[in-house]
PDB file of C-alpha atoms in Angstrom:
ATOM      1  CA  UNK I   9     104.057 122.075 124.742  1.00 96.00           C
ATOM      2  CA  UNK I  10     105.848 118.927 125.888  1.00 98.00           C
ATOM      3  CA  UNK I  11     106.154 115.564 124.154  1.00 98.00           C
ATOM      4  CA  UNK I  12     106.509 112.207 125.888  1.00 98.00           C
ATOM      5  CA  UNK I  13     107.803 109.510 123.552  1.00 98.00           C
ATOM      6  CA  UNK I  14     107.473 105.812 124.359  1.00 97.00           C
ATOM      7  CA  UNK I  15     109.746 103.391 122.500  1.00 97.00           C
ATOM      8  CA  UNK I  16     109.299  99.652 123.035  1.00 97.00           C
ATOM      9  CA  UNK I  17     111.920  97.069 122.220  1.00 95.00           C
ATOM     10  CA  UNK I  18     109.380  94.881 120.445  1.00 92.00           C
ATOM     11  CA  UNK I  19     105.770  96.025 120.267  1.00 95.00           C
ATOM     12  CA  UNK I  20     104.123  98.920 122.050  1.00 96.00           C
ATOM     13  CA  UNK I  21     100.690  98.013 123.342  1.00 93.00           C
ATOM     14  CA  UNK I  22      97.815 100.479 123.618  1.00 94.00           C
ATOM     15  CA  UNK I  23      97.537  99.627 127.295  1.00 93.00           C
ATOM     16  CA  UNK I  24     101.114 100.750 127.893  1.00 94.00           C
ATOM     17  CA  UNK I  25     100.395 104.021 126.116  1.00 95.00           C
ATOM     18  CA  UNK I  26      97.258 104.489 128.197  1.00 95.00           C
ATOM     19  CA  UNK I  27      99.177 103.783 131.407  1.00 94.00           C
ATOM     20  CA  UNK I  28     101.799 106.397 130.531  1.00 96.00           C
ATOM     21  CA  UNK I  29      99.047 108.903 129.815  1.00 97.00           C
ATOM     22  CA  UNK I  30      97.511 108.259 133.234  1.00 97.00           C
ATOM     23  CA  UNK I  31     100.884 108.761 134.905  1.00 96.00           C
ATOM     24  CA  UNK I  32     101.326 112.108 133.173  1.00 97.00           C
ATOM     25  CA  UNK I  33      97.858 113.228 134.254  1.00 97.00           C
ATOM     26  CA  UNK I  34      98.661 112.201 137.838  1.00 97.00           C
ATOM     27  CA  UNK I  35     101.762 114.411 137.615  1.00 97.00           C
ATOM     28  CA  UNK I  36      99.622 117.406 136.649  1.00 97.00           C
ATOM     29  CA  UNK I  37      99.883 117.088 132.883  1.00 97.00           C
ATOM     30  CA  UNK I  38      97.098 118.263 130.612  1.00 98.00           C
ATOM     31  CA  UNK I  39      96.917 115.947 127.627  1.00 98.00           C
ATOM     32  CA  UNK I  40      96.494 117.655 124.251  1.00 97.00           C
ATOM     33  CA  UNK I  41      96.585 114.595 122.025  1.00 96.00           C
ATOM     34  CA  UNK I  42      97.988 111.097 121.687  1.00 97.00           C
ATOM     35  CA  UNK I  43      99.756 110.172 118.468  1.00 96.00           C
ATOM     36  CA  UNK I  44      99.390 106.955 116.553  1.00 95.00           C
ATOM     37  CA  UNK I  45     101.718 104.054 117.292  1.00 97.00           C
ATOM     38  CA  UNK I  46     104.313 104.040 114.513  1.00 97.00           C
ATOM     39  CA  UNK I  47     106.335 101.027 113.422  1.00 97.00           C
ATOM     40  CA  UNK I  48     104.321  99.136 116.054  1.00 96.00           C
ATOM     41  CA  UNK I  49     106.797 100.300 118.705  1.00 97.00           C
ATOM     42  CA  UNK I  50     106.801 104.072 119.267  1.00 98.00           C
ATOM     43  CA  UNK I  51     104.255 106.762 120.068  1.00 98.00           C
ATOM     44  CA  UNK I  52     104.078 110.378 121.233  1.00 98.00           C
ATOM     45  CA  UNK I  53     101.899 111.982 123.880  1.00 98.00           C
ATOM     46  CA  UNK I  54     101.519 115.762 123.524  1.00 98.00           C
ATOM     47  CA  UNK I  55     100.746 117.604 126.740  1.00 98.00           C
ATOM     48  CA  UNK I  56     101.221 120.725 128.827  1.00 98.00           C
ATOM     49  CA  UNK I  57     102.833 120.405 132.221  1.00 97.00           C
ATOM     50  CA  UNK I  58     106.027 120.440 134.216  1.00 97.00           C
ATOM     51  CA  UNK I  59     109.008 118.819 132.477  1.00 97.00           C
ATOM     52  CA  UNK I  60     110.707 117.577 135.647  1.00 96.00           C
ATOM     53  CA  UNK I  61     107.510 116.165 137.117  1.00 97.00           C
ATOM     54  CA  UNK I  62     106.685 114.402 133.858  1.00 97.00           C
ATOM     55  CA  UNK I  63     110.121 112.819 133.624  1.00 96.00           C
ATOM     56  CA  UNK I  64     109.812 111.609 137.189  1.00 95.00           C
ATOM     57  CA  UNK I  65     106.350 110.179 136.523  1.00 96.00           C
ATOM     58  CA  UNK I  66     107.648 108.240 133.524  1.00 95.00           C
ATOM     59  CA  UNK I  67     110.681 106.675 135.149  1.00 86.00           C
ATOM     60  CA  UNK I  68     111.302 103.271 133.529  1.00 76.00           C
ATOM     61  CA  UNK I  69     109.383 100.360 134.990  1.00 75.00           C
ATOM     62  CA  UNK I  70     109.777  96.629 134.470  1.00 69.00           C
ATOM     63  CA  UNK I  71     108.582  96.788 130.859  1.00 77.00           C
ATOM     64  CA  UNK I  72     111.237  97.118 128.167  1.00 92.00           C
ATOM     65  CA  UNK I  73     110.165 100.617 127.187  1.00 96.00           C
ATOM     66  CA  UNK I  74     112.262 103.774 127.007  1.00 96.00           C
ATOM     67  CA  UNK I  75     110.476 107.002 127.981  1.00 97.00           C
ATOM     68  CA  UNK I  76     111.655 110.417 126.783  1.00 97.00           C
ATOM     69  CA  UNK I  77     110.108 113.752 127.711  1.00 98.00           C
ATOM     70  CA  UNK I  78     111.130 116.952 125.933  1.00 98.00           C
ATOM     71  CA  UNK I  79     109.908 120.288 124.632  1.00 97.00           C
ATOM     72  CA  UNK I  80     108.228 120.256 121.237  1.00 97.00           C
ATOM     73  CA  UNK I  81     110.482 123.137 120.111  1.00 96.00           C
ATOM     74  CA  UNK I  82     113.563 122.205 118.073  1.00 97.00           C
ATOM     75  CA  UNK I  83     112.628 118.543 118.282  1.00 98.00           C
ATOM     76  CA  UNK I  84     114.505 117.526 115.155  1.00 98.00           C
ATOM     77  CA  UNK I  85     118.179 118.245 115.733  1.00 98.00           C
ATOM     78  CA  UNK I  86     120.616 119.804 113.289  1.00 98.00           C
ATOM     79  CA  UNK I  87     123.812 118.583 114.925  1.00 98.00           C
ATOM     80  CA  UNK I  88     124.709 115.166 116.344  1.00 98.00           C
ATOM     81  CA  UNK I  89     127.855 114.710 118.394  1.00 98.00           C
ATOM     82  CA  UNK I  90     128.611 111.279 119.804  1.00 98.00           C
ATOM     83  CA  UNK I  91     131.046 109.327 121.868  1.00 98.00           C
ATOM     84  CA  UNK I  92     132.476 106.205 120.218  1.00 98.00           C
ATOM     85  CA  UNK I  93     133.360 103.389 122.624  1.00 97.00           C
ATOM     86  CA  UNK I  94     130.309 101.548 123.999  1.00 97.00           C
ATOM     87  CA  UNK I  95     128.133 104.081 122.161  1.00 98.00           C
ATOM     88  CA  UNK I  96     128.730 103.938 118.413  1.00 98.00           C
ATOM     89  CA  UNK I  97     130.660 100.682 118.739  1.00 98.00           C
ATOM     90  CA  UNK I  98     129.976  97.785 121.086  1.00 97.00           C
ATOM     91  CA  UNK I  99     133.379  97.649 122.808  1.00 96.00           C
ATOM     92  CA  UNK I 100     135.969  99.749 124.622  1.00 95.00           C
ATOM     93  CA  UNK I 101     138.861  99.800 122.148  1.00 96.00           C
ATOM     94  CA  UNK I 102     141.607 100.221 124.717  1.00 95.00           C
ATOM     95  CA  UNK I 103     140.381  97.140 126.612  1.00 95.00           C
ATOM     96  CA  UNK I 104     140.283  95.047 123.451  1.00 95.00           C
ATOM     97  CA  UNK I 105     143.683  96.331 122.341  1.00 96.00           C
ATOM     98  CA  UNK I 106     145.075  95.407 125.739  1.00 95.00           C
ATOM     99  CA  UNK I 107     143.978  91.852 125.074  1.00 95.00           C
ATOM    100  CA  UNK I 108     146.684  91.599 122.419  1.00 95.00           C
ATOM    101  CA  UNK I 109     149.199  92.564 125.097  1.00 94.00           C
ATOM    102  CA  UNK I 110     147.791  90.010 127.541  1.00 95.00           C
ATOM    103  CA  UNK I 111     146.604  92.630 130.038  1.00 95.00           C
ATOM    104  CA  UNK I 112     142.925  93.116 129.156  1.00 94.00           C
ATOM    105  CA  UNK I 113     141.543  92.459 132.641  1.00 94.00           C
ATOM    106  CA  UNK I 114     143.993  94.889 134.221  1.00 93.00           C
ATOM    107  CA  UNK I 115     143.154  97.714 131.838  1.00 94.00           C
ATOM    108  CA  UNK I 116     139.409  96.978 131.687  1.00 94.00           C
ATOM    109  CA  UNK I 117     139.129  97.480 135.436  1.00 94.00           C
ATOM    110  CA  UNK I 118     140.673 100.953 135.147  1.00 93.00           C
ATOM    111  CA  UNK I 119     138.437 101.786 132.185  1.00 92.00           C
ATOM    112  CA  UNK I 120     135.313 100.820 134.105  1.00 92.00           C
ATOM    113  CA  UNK I 121     136.261 102.985 137.078  1.00 93.00           C
ATOM    114  CA  UNK I 122     137.065 105.936 134.793  1.00 90.00           C
ATOM    115  CA  UNK I 123     133.709 105.641 133.021  1.00 91.00           C
ATOM    116  CA  UNK I 124     131.950 105.484 136.379  1.00 90.00           C
ATOM    117  CA  UNK I 125     133.648 108.763 137.289  1.00 90.00           C
ATOM    118  CA  UNK I 126     135.744 107.232 140.055  1.00 93.00           C
ATOM    119  CA  UNK I 127     139.094 108.168 138.486  1.00 90.00           C
ATOM    120  CA  UNK I 128     140.511 111.270 136.797  1.00 90.00           C
ATOM    121  CA  UNK I 129     140.010 110.631 133.086  1.00 92.00           C
ATOM    122  CA  UNK I 130     143.330 111.931 131.758  1.00 92.00           C
ATOM    123  CA  UNK I 131     145.374 110.296 134.484  1.00 93.00           C
ATOM    124  CA  UNK I 132     143.615 106.975 133.925  1.00 93.00           C
ATOM    125  CA  UNK I 133     144.021 107.248 130.159  1.00 94.00           C
ATOM    126  CA  UNK I 134     147.732 108.011 130.270  1.00 95.00           C
ATOM    127  CA  UNK I 135     148.248 105.220 132.775  1.00 95.00           C
ATOM    128  CA  UNK I 136     146.538 102.668 130.551  1.00 95.00           C
ATOM    129  CA  UNK I 137     148.349 103.829 127.430  1.00 96.00           C
ATOM    130  CA  UNK I 138     151.671 103.492 129.259  1.00 95.00           C
ATOM    131  CA  UNK I 139     150.904  99.828 129.880  1.00 95.00           C
ATOM    132  CA  UNK I 140     150.673  99.304 126.109  1.00 96.00           C
ATOM    133  CA  UNK I 141     154.257 100.413 125.472  1.00 97.00           C
ATOM    134  CA  UNK I 142     156.003  98.081 123.052  1.00 97.00           C
ATOM    135  CA  UNK I 143     152.831  96.643 121.513  1.00 97.00           C
ATOM    136  CA  UNK I 144     153.249  96.048 117.777  1.00 97.00           C
ATOM    137  CA  UNK I 145     151.116  98.329 115.611  1.00 97.00           C
ATOM    138  CA  UNK I 146     149.726  95.307 113.794  1.00 97.00           C
ATOM    139  CA  UNK I 147     147.639  94.664 116.916  1.00 97.00           C
ATOM    140  CA  UNK I 148     145.594  97.778 116.123  1.00 97.00           C
ATOM    141  CA  UNK I 149     144.532  96.448 112.728  1.00 96.00           C
ATOM    142  CA  UNK I 150     143.789  93.059 114.250  1.00 97.00           C
ATOM    143  CA  UNK I 151     141.680  94.698 116.933  1.00 97.00           C
ATOM    144  CA  UNK I 152     139.752  96.705 114.345  1.00 97.00           C
ATOM    145  CA  UNK I 153     139.062  93.638 112.236  1.00 96.00           C
ATOM    146  CA  UNK I 154     138.403  91.127 115.018  1.00 97.00           C
ATOM    147  CA  UNK I 155     136.854  93.050 117.905  1.00 97.00           C
ATOM    148  CA  UNK I 156     135.277  96.314 116.814  1.00 97.00           C
ATOM    149  CA  UNK I 157     131.590  96.055 115.891  1.00 98.00           C
ATOM    150  CA  UNK I 158     129.273  98.909 114.982  1.00 98.00           C
ATOM    151  CA  UNK I 159     126.481  99.417 117.512  1.00 98.00           C
ATOM    152  CA  UNK I 160     123.038  98.378 116.208  1.00 98.00           C
ATOM    153  CA  UNK I 161     121.256 101.382 114.754  1.00 98.00           C
ATOM    154  CA  UNK I 162     124.366 103.571 114.560  1.00 98.00           C
ATOM    155  CA  UNK I 163     124.656 103.732 110.787  1.00 98.00           C
ATOM    156  CA  UNK I 164     120.931 104.323 110.317  1.00 98.00           C
ATOM    157  CA  UNK I 165     120.949 107.109 112.912  1.00 98.00           C
ATOM    158  CA  UNK I 166     123.944 108.970 111.539  1.00 98.00           C
ATOM    159  CA  UNK I 167     123.167 108.600 107.860  1.00 98.00           C
ATOM    160  CA  UNK I 168     119.515 109.532 108.330  1.00 98.00           C
ATOM    161  CA  UNK I 169     120.384 112.689 110.253  1.00 98.00           C
ATOM    162  CA  UNK I 170     123.066 113.603 107.705  1.00 98.00           C
ATOM    163  CA  UNK I 171     120.627 113.112 104.833  1.00 98.00           C
ATOM    164  CA  UNK I 172     118.244 115.521 106.559  1.00 98.00           C
ATOM    165  CA  UNK I 173     120.967 118.180 106.782  1.00 98.00           C
ATOM    166  CA  UNK I 174     122.398 117.593 110.242  1.00 98.00           C
ATOM    167  CA  UNK I 175     126.089 117.958 111.022  1.00 98.00           C
ATOM    168  CA  UNK I 176     127.547 114.741 112.478  1.00 98.00           C
ATOM    169  CA  UNK I 177     130.645 114.521 114.673  1.00 98.00           C
ATOM    170  CA  UNK I 178     132.308 111.549 116.350  1.00 98.00           C
ATOM    171  CA  UNK I 179     134.383 112.553 119.386  1.00 98.00           C
ATOM    172  CA  UNK I 180     136.242 109.968 121.420  1.00 97.00           C
ATOM    173  CA  UNK I 181     138.407 109.736 124.479  1.00 95.00           C
ATOM    174  CA  UNK I 182     139.893 106.784 122.627  1.00 94.00           C
ATOM    175  CA  UNK I 183     142.205 106.892 119.666  1.00 97.00           C
ATOM    176  CA  UNK I 184     142.283 108.197 116.093  1.00 98.00           C
ATOM    177  CA  UNK I 185     143.515 104.789 114.922  1.00 97.00           C
ATOM    178  CA  UNK I 186     140.023 103.521 115.715  1.00 98.00           C
ATOM    179  CA  UNK I 187     137.870 106.655 115.496  1.00 98.00           C
ATOM    180  CA  UNK I 188     138.830 107.574 111.935  1.00 98.00           C
ATOM    181  CA  UNK I 189     137.860 104.227 110.331  1.00 98.00           C
ATOM    182  CA  UNK I 190     134.783 103.885 112.558  1.00 98.00           C
ATOM    183  CA  UNK I 191     133.599 107.381 111.599  1.00 98.00           C
ATOM    184  CA  UNK I 192     134.064 106.565 107.926  1.00 98.00           C
ATOM    185  CA  UNK I 193     132.236 103.247 108.225  1.00 98.00           C
ATOM    186  CA  UNK I 194     129.235 104.755 110.008  1.00 98.00           C
ATOM    187  CA  UNK I 195     129.053 107.964 107.990  1.00 98.00           C
ATOM    188  CA  UNK I 196     130.161 110.730 110.367  1.00 98.00           C
ATOM    189  CA  UNK I 197     131.343 113.907 108.676  1.00 98.00           C
ATOM    190  CA  UNK I 198     134.280 114.298 111.077  1.00 98.00           C
ATOM    191  CA  UNK I 199     136.033 112.663 114.006  1.00 98.00           C
ATOM    192  CA  UNK I 200     138.299 113.758 116.826  1.00 98.00           C
ATOM    193  CA  UNK I 201     140.189 111.495 119.241  1.00 98.00           C
ATOM    194  CA  UNK I 202     143.532 110.996 120.962  1.00 98.00           C
ATOM    195  CA  UNK I 203     146.682 110.171 119.024  1.00 98.00           C
ATOM    196  CA  UNK I 204     148.743 107.158 120.075  1.00 98.00           C
ATOM    197  CA  UNK I 205     152.485 107.864 119.837  1.00 98.00           C
ATOM    198  CA  UNK I 206     154.379 105.405 117.646  1.00 97.00           C
ATOM    199  CA  UNK I 207     158.027 104.587 116.970  1.00 97.00           C
ATOM    200  CA  UNK I 208     159.688 101.785 115.028  1.00 97.00           C
ATOM    201  CA  UNK I 209     156.380 100.050 114.380  1.00 96.00           C
ATOM    202  CA  UNK I 210     155.369  99.916 118.034  1.00 97.00           C
ATOM    203  CA  UNK I 211     153.421 101.954 120.563  1.00 97.00           C
ATOM    204  CA  UNK I 212     155.628 104.094 122.799  1.00 97.00           C
ATOM    205  CA  UNK I 213     153.181 104.198 125.702  1.00 97.00           C
ATOM    206  CA  UNK I 214     152.581 107.938 125.217  1.00 97.00           C
ATOM    207  CA  UNK I 215     150.073 110.213 123.533  1.00 97.00           C
ATOM    208  CA  UNK I 216     150.789 112.931 120.989  1.00 97.00           C
ATOM    209  CA  UNK I 217     149.013 116.244 121.489  1.00 94.00           C
ATOM    210  CA  UNK I 218     146.376 117.319 124.011  1.00 94.00           C
ATOM    211  CA  UNK I 219     143.982 114.807 125.495  1.00 96.00           C
ATOM    212  CA  UNK I 220     140.379 114.669 124.297  1.00 97.00           C
ATOM    213  CA  UNK I 221     138.700 114.706 127.691  1.00 96.00           C
ATOM    214  CA  UNK I 222     135.275 115.654 129.008  1.00 95.00           C
ATOM    215  CA  UNK I 223     135.867 119.383 128.652  1.00 96.00           C
ATOM    216  CA  UNK I 224     137.207 119.030 125.129  1.00 97.00           C
ATOM    217  CA  UNK I 225     134.069 117.130 124.111  1.00 98.00           C
ATOM    218  CA  UNK I 226     131.893 119.955 125.464  1.00 98.00           C
ATOM    219  CA  UNK I 227     134.092 122.595 123.807  1.00 98.00           C
ATOM    220  CA  UNK I 228     133.818 120.804 120.466  1.00 98.00           C
ATOM    221  CA  UNK I 229     130.029 120.756 120.760  1.00 98.00           C
ATOM    222  CA  UNK I 230     129.859 124.455 121.600  1.00 98.00           C
ATOM    223  CA  UNK I 231     132.284 125.465 118.838  1.00 98.00           C
ATOM    224  CA  UNK I 232     130.602 123.256 116.221  1.00 98.00           C
ATOM    225  CA  UNK I 233     127.179 124.684 117.046  1.00 98.00           C
ATOM    226  CA  UNK I 234     128.432 128.262 116.850  1.00 98.00           C
ATOM    227  CA  UNK I 235     130.293 127.707 113.593  1.00 97.00           C
ATOM    228  CA  UNK I 236     127.148 126.182 112.073  1.00 97.00           C
ATOM    229  CA  UNK I 237     124.906 129.011 113.257  1.00 98.00           C
ATOM    230  CA  UNK I 238     123.000 126.722 115.620  1.00 98.00           C
ATOM    231  CA  UNK I 239     121.799 127.163 119.165  1.00 98.00           C
ATOM    232  CA  UNK I 240     122.480 124.361 121.624  1.00 98.00           C
ATOM    233  CA  UNK I 241     118.791 123.436 121.696  1.00 98.00           C
ATOM    234  CA  UNK I 242     119.247 122.277 118.089  1.00 98.00           C
ATOM    235  CA  UNK I 243     122.006 119.837 119.085  1.00 98.00           C
ATOM    236  CA  UNK I 244     121.983 116.236 120.287  1.00 98.00           C
ATOM    237  CA  UNK I 245     124.852 114.674 122.239  1.00 98.00           C
ATOM    238  CA  UNK I 246     125.077 110.992 123.084  1.00 98.00           C
ATOM    239  CA  UNK I 247     127.462 109.033 125.288  1.00 98.00           C
ATOM    240  CA  UNK I 248     127.675 106.491 128.067  1.00 96.00           C
ATOM    241  CA  UNK I 249     130.361 107.470 130.562  1.00 94.00           C
ATOM    242  CA  UNK I 250     131.307 110.135 133.087  1.00 94.00           C
ATOM    243  CA  UNK I 251     133.579 111.853 130.558  1.00 95.00           C
ATOM    244  CA  UNK I 252     130.505 112.483 128.380  1.00 97.00           C
ATOM    245  CA  UNK I 253     128.562 114.336 131.076  1.00 97.00           C
ATOM    246  CA  UNK I 254     129.583 117.938 130.223  1.00 98.00           C
ATOM    247  CA  UNK I 255     128.756 117.335 126.546  1.00 98.00           C
ATOM    248  CA  UNK I 256     125.453 115.646 127.406  1.00 98.00           C
ATOM    249  CA  UNK I 257     124.500 118.408 129.835  1.00 97.00           C
ATOM    250  CA  UNK I 258     125.300 121.140 127.308  1.00 98.00           C
ATOM    251  CA  UNK I 259     123.256 119.806 124.400  1.00 98.00           C
ATOM    252  CA  UNK I 260     119.590 120.607 123.939  1.00 98.00           C
ATOM    253  CA  UNK I 261     118.989 116.844 123.923  1.00 98.00           C
ATOM    254  CA  UNK I 262     121.600 114.984 125.941  1.00 98.00           C
ATOM    255  CA  UNK I 263     121.211 111.232 125.583  1.00 98.00           C
ATOM    256  CA  UNK I 264     122.748 108.598 127.832  1.00 98.00           C
ATOM    257  CA  UNK I 265     122.930 105.380 125.835  1.00 98.00           C
ATOM    258  CA  UNK I 266     123.050 102.149 127.876  1.00 97.00           C
ATOM    259  CA  UNK I 267     125.034 104.329 130.213  1.00 95.00           C
ATOM    260  CA  UNK I 268     126.761 104.406 133.570  1.00 92.00           C
ATOM    261  CA  UNK I 269     124.593 105.782 136.414  1.00 93.00           C
ATOM    262  CA  UNK I 270     126.182 109.255 136.589  1.00 94.00           C
ATOM    263  CA  UNK I 271     125.797 109.805 132.861  1.00 95.00           C
ATOM    264  CA  UNK I 272     122.193 108.584 132.914  1.00 95.00           C
ATOM    265  CA  UNK I 273     121.368 110.945 135.776  1.00 94.00           C
ATOM    266  CA  UNK I 274     122.810 113.934 133.886  1.00 95.00           C
ATOM    267  CA  UNK I 275     120.978 113.248 130.633  1.00 97.00           C
ATOM    268  CA  UNK I 276     117.691 114.525 129.234  1.00 97.00           C
ATOM    269  CA  UNK I 277     116.978 111.015 127.949  1.00 96.00           C
ATOM    270  CA  UNK I 278     118.366 107.634 128.995  1.00 96.00           C
ATOM    271  CA  UNK I 279     118.043 104.844 126.446  1.00 97.00           C
ATOM    272  CA  UNK I 280     118.289 101.609 128.410  1.00 95.00           C
ATOM    273  CA  UNK I 281     116.549  99.070 126.187  1.00 96.00           C
ATOM    274  CA  UNK I 282     116.476 100.081 122.532  1.00 97.00           C
ATOM    275  CA  UNK I 283     119.217 100.453 119.950  1.00 98.00           C
ATOM    276  CA  UNK I 284     120.406 103.765 118.506  1.00 98.00           C
ATOM    277  CA  UNK I 285     117.421 104.144 116.190  1.00 98.00           C
ATOM    278  CA  UNK I 286     115.621 105.282 119.348  1.00 98.00           C
ATOM    279  CA  UNK I 287     117.356 108.624 118.786  1.00 98.00           C
ATOM    280  CA  UNK I 288     115.402 108.976 115.543  1.00 98.00           C
ATOM    281  CA  UNK I 289     112.078 108.244 117.237  1.00 98.00           C
ATOM    282  CA  UNK I 290     113.007 110.901 119.822  1.00 98.00           C
ATOM    283  CA  UNK I 291     113.100 113.378 116.932  1.00 98.00           C
ATOM    284  CA  UNK I 292     109.787 112.195 115.485  1.00 97.00           C
ATOM    285  CA  UNK I 293     111.412 110.343 112.582  1.00 98.00           C
ATOM    286  CA  UNK I 294     109.811 106.975 111.826  1.00 96.00           C
ATOM    287  CA  UNK I 295     111.321 104.161 109.792  1.00 97.00           C
ATOM    288  CA  UNK I 296     109.669 105.297 106.540  1.00 97.00           C
ATOM    289  CA  UNK I 297     112.144 108.170 106.531  1.00 97.00           C
ATOM    290  CA  UNK I 298     115.281 106.298 107.583  1.00 98.00           C
ATOM    291  CA  UNK I 299     118.374 105.865 105.427  1.00 96.00           C
ATOM    292  CA  UNK I 300     119.202 102.169 105.651  1.00 89.00           C
ATOM    293  CA  UNK I 301     121.845 101.659 102.976  1.00 72.00           C
TER     294      UNK I 301
END
């Protein structure tokens, strides 16, 4: 059986639920039942049919509603792996850090092209890091305190999944100097990111160790699932850029969050309107069961 989940930004109307049901029927779906609207904004439609056809039928329209279609099997995930920049936090850390060197616009342009998949990720990363050579390390703490904000819904998502027994991993093509404190603040069990080389209280413009790139993110997902005795269908991966695509494609539920076009096209679900609590509704977890501390 398949499940179509509708998540509205504000309030989900019965007419919108009825319209989605009609679209599924037009795509050959056989409706089994329609769930109640929970929290006034989300509802499930249970049906039999073709997954691809159903996803096509429920492509987003002008209404601020996210539509997700998935199998009913392994709906609640036991592992969450997520990108950091523009996913779990609202900014790209390297762009904001570049602002303290007076070169934000220059670096932000490269970042955008890399996330769109127009540039080789490692080459673009090393090139941007090189431009930061000589920047005082105090700029990192300033950037953390002044620029980095947790994405709405991130803490609730991660802490709720962890409380229900899921393994949570933050993996970033950014830097440990940001990923480690962000992971701690949100509640991730572990974090992996790139290491900025330092000397005499300044950035050298180099990286220490191997680069955390798209393939490393996918490898970490696969290894973490295996070590936890999970199949990939029990895992959720979320990101926004081209370097998240292998990880998103590998997971049983790959989520593109307010993502670039290539990432959205590769994902099982694209969240365009809602915050990260949408990933709980995807799993059938309403607000009565959220951890909100």
